[in-house]
Short mmCIF file of C-alpha atoms in Angstrom, two decimals:
data_model
loop_
_atom_site.label_atom_id
_atom_site.label_comp_id
_atom_site.label_asym_id
_atom_site.label_seq_id
_atom_site.Cartn_x
_atom_site.Cartn_y
_atom_site.Cartn_z
CA MET A 1089 113.24 94.89 91.15
CA ASP A 1090 116.60 95.76 92.74
CA LEU A 1091 115.65 97.35 96.04
CA LYS A 1092 118.91 96.80 97.92
CA LYS A 1093 120.31 100.17 96.80
CA ILE A 1094 117.03 102.11 97.09
CA ILE A 1095 116.98 103.94 100.43
CA ALA A 1096 114.30 105.71 102.46
CA VAL A 1097 115.71 108.30 104.86
CA THR A 1098 113.69 109.17 107.95
CA GLY A 1099 112.62 112.81 107.89
CA LYS A 1100 113.40 113.25 104.18
CA PRO A 1101 110.77 112.97 101.45
CA GLY A 1102 111.15 110.59 98.54
CA LEU A 1103 113.50 107.74 97.75
CA TYR A 1104 117.25 107.75 97.27
CA LYS A 1105 119.80 105.60 95.49
CA LEU A 1106 122.81 104.51 97.55
CA ILE A 1107 125.98 105.75 95.85
CA THR A 1108 128.71 104.87 98.32
CA THR A 1109 129.59 104.61 101.98
CA THR A 1110 131.70 107.26 103.66
CA ARG A 1111 133.57 107.51 106.94
CA THR A 1112 130.61 109.21 108.58
CA GLY A 1113 127.68 107.48 106.86
CA ILE A 1114 126.50 107.11 103.27
CA LEU A 1115 126.16 109.24 100.15
CA VAL A 1116 122.78 109.05 98.41
CA GLU A 1117 121.21 110.52 95.27
CA SER A 1118 117.56 111.54 95.08
CA LEU A 1119 115.63 109.44 92.56
CA THR A 1120 113.35 112.35 91.71
CA ASP A 1121 115.71 115.31 91.23
CA GLY A 1122 119.18 113.72 91.16
CA ARG A 1123 120.56 115.77 94.05
CA LYS A 1124 123.27 114.10 96.07
CA MET A 1125 123.39 114.39 99.83
CA PRO A 1126 125.27 112.80 102.70
CA VAL A 1127 123.34 110.80 105.29
CA SER A 1128 125.13 110.56 108.62
CA ALA A 1129 125.32 107.36 110.59
CA ASN A 1130 123.10 109.06 113.21
CA GLN A 1131 120.19 109.36 110.76
CA ASN A 1132 117.86 106.44 110.22
CA ALA A 1133 118.06 105.14 106.64
CA SER A 1134 116.54 101.85 105.49
CA SER A 1135 116.87 99.90 102.29
CA LEU A 1136 113.47 99.08 100.76
CA TYR A 1137 114.78 95.52 100.49
CA ASP A 1138 114.95 95.26 104.31
CA ILE A 1139 111.55 96.79 105.13
CA SER A 1140 108.62 94.51 105.95
CA MET A 1141 105.02 95.07 107.02
CA PHE A 1142 102.95 93.49 109.76
CA THR A 1143 100.46 90.74 108.97
CA TYR A 1144 98.42 88.53 111.26
CA GLY A 1145 101.04 85.82 110.61
CA ASP A 1146 104.64 86.33 109.53
CA ASP A 1147 105.68 89.81 108.42
CA LYS A 1148 105.67 90.32 104.65
CA PRO A 1149 108.69 91.92 102.94
CA LEU A 1150 108.00 95.19 101.15
CA ARG A 1151 109.65 93.78 98.00
CA GLU A 1152 106.85 91.18 97.78
CA ILE A 1153 104.15 93.79 98.44
CA LEU A 1154 105.53 96.02 95.67
CA ALA A 1155 105.63 93.06 93.25
CA ASP A 1156 102.01 92.25 94.17
CA MET A 1157 101.06 95.89 93.52
CA TYR A 1158 102.77 95.76 90.13
CA LYS A 1159 100.73 92.68 89.19
CA HIS A 1160 97.50 94.17 90.57
CA TYR A 1161 97.91 97.46 88.68
CA ASN A 1162 99.38 95.79 85.55
CA GLY A 1163 102.54 97.87 85.80
CA GLN A 1164 100.57 101.13 85.86
CA LYS A 1165 100.52 103.77 88.59
CA ALA A 1166 98.39 103.15 91.67
CA PRO A 1167 96.05 105.72 93.22
CA SER A 1168 97.83 108.73 94.68
CA HIS A 1169 98.99 108.61 98.29
CA LYS A 1170 96.87 111.75 98.75
CA GLU A 1171 93.57 109.88 98.29
CA SER A 1172 91.21 109.50 101.25
CA GLU A 1173 91.87 106.94 103.96
CA SER A 1174 88.94 104.76 102.87
CA VAL A 1175 90.16 104.62 99.24
CA LEU A 1176 93.74 103.82 100.24
CA ARG A 1177 92.78 101.13 102.73
CA SER A 1178 90.34 99.43 100.34
CA GLU A 1179 92.90 99.49 97.50
CA PHE A 1180 95.67 98.24 99.83
CA GLU A 1181 93.47 95.37 100.94
CA LYS A 1182 92.97 94.21 97.34
CA PHE A 1183 96.60 93.12 96.94
CA PHE A 1184 97.56 92.71 100.63
CA PRO A 1185 94.44 91.34 102.36
CA ASP A 1186 96.16 89.90 105.44
CA TYR A 1187 97.88 93.09 106.66
CA ASP A 1188 97.48 93.78 110.37
CA LYS A 1189 94.90 96.56 110.43
CA GLU A 1190 95.83 97.62 113.96
CA ARG A 1191 99.61 97.84 113.50
CA VAL A 1192 99.82 99.10 109.90
CA TYR A 1193 98.96 102.79 110.08
CA LEU A 1194 97.57 105.02 107.34
CA SER A 1195 100.97 106.75 107.13
CA ASP A 1196 102.58 103.38 106.31
CA ILE A 1197 100.02 102.71 103.57
CA LYS A 1198 100.57 106.18 102.11
CA LYS A 1199 104.33 105.56 101.97
CA VAL A 1200 103.83 102.27 100.14
CA PHE A 1201 101.62 103.94 97.51
CA GLN A 1202 104.00 106.88 97.15
CA TRP A 1203 107.09 104.64 96.86
CA TYR A 1204 105.37 102.31 94.38
CA ASN A 1205 104.31 105.22 92.15
CA THR A 1206 107.82 106.68 92.26
CA LEU A 1207 109.34 103.34 91.25
CA VAL A 1208 106.82 102.94 88.40
CA GLU A 1209 107.46 106.49 87.13
CA LEU A 1210 111.19 105.82 87.02
CA GLY A 1211 110.81 102.39 85.42
CA LEU A 1212 112.30 100.63 88.45
CA ALA A 1213 109.26 98.50 89.34
CA ASP A 1214 108.48 95.00 88.09
CA ASP A 1215 106.49 91.96 89.16
CA GLN A 1216 109.48 89.92 90.34
CA PRO A 1217 110.22 90.24 94.04
CA GLU A 1218 113.94 90.32 94.58
CA PRO A 1219 115.15 86.95 95.86
CA VAL A 1220 116.50 86.69 99.38
CA ASP A 1221 120.29 86.88 99.60
CA ALA A 1222 121.81 83.42 99.26
CA THR A 1223 124.28 84.21 102.06
CA ALA A 1224 121.52 85.42 104.37
CA GLU A 1225 119.42 82.38 103.52
CA LYS A 1226 122.37 80.07 104.21
CA SER A 1227 123.10 81.67 107.58
CA GLU A 1228 119.41 81.42 108.56
CA SER A 1229 119.28 77.73 107.66
CA SER A 1230 122.52 77.00 109.53
CA THR A 1231 121.16 78.82 112.59
CA THR A 1232 118.01 76.72 112.43
CA ALA A 1233 120.07 73.55 112.13
CA GLU A 1234 122.19 74.58 115.12
CA GLU A 1235 119.07 75.30 117.19
CA THR A 1236 117.58 71.88 116.44
CA GLN A 1237 120.81 70.13 117.47
CA GLN A 1238 120.80 71.74 120.92
#
């Protein structure tokens, strides 16, 4: 699942595909209706690749949660994000049992279900979480090595 170019824009419904960067921000295309729109640098836009959710231990990347959902639902759509809170929380707990129940709000859970269903509808979901960038992994390991030397 290539989530690096899939963007969520704060205040805008749905998911967007990153087309290009501009002088003043980025240009995105809606995954649902294909409309293109500029997103200014002042607006908050996040790649699904970079989003993670709270657990009682280390945060879990959204890309792993979506891959777990794909396995749990056998590549089929999940329940609608419009289901009741009790249904959504119990379903969410089936594939992500260690989420922090105090810091992960219902609105977060609804977004995960909505995004997953959108990705499945468009054929963009699979059960393979995208690997961490090799360059990011290398810089993290070199930082750790530097910290241990000090």
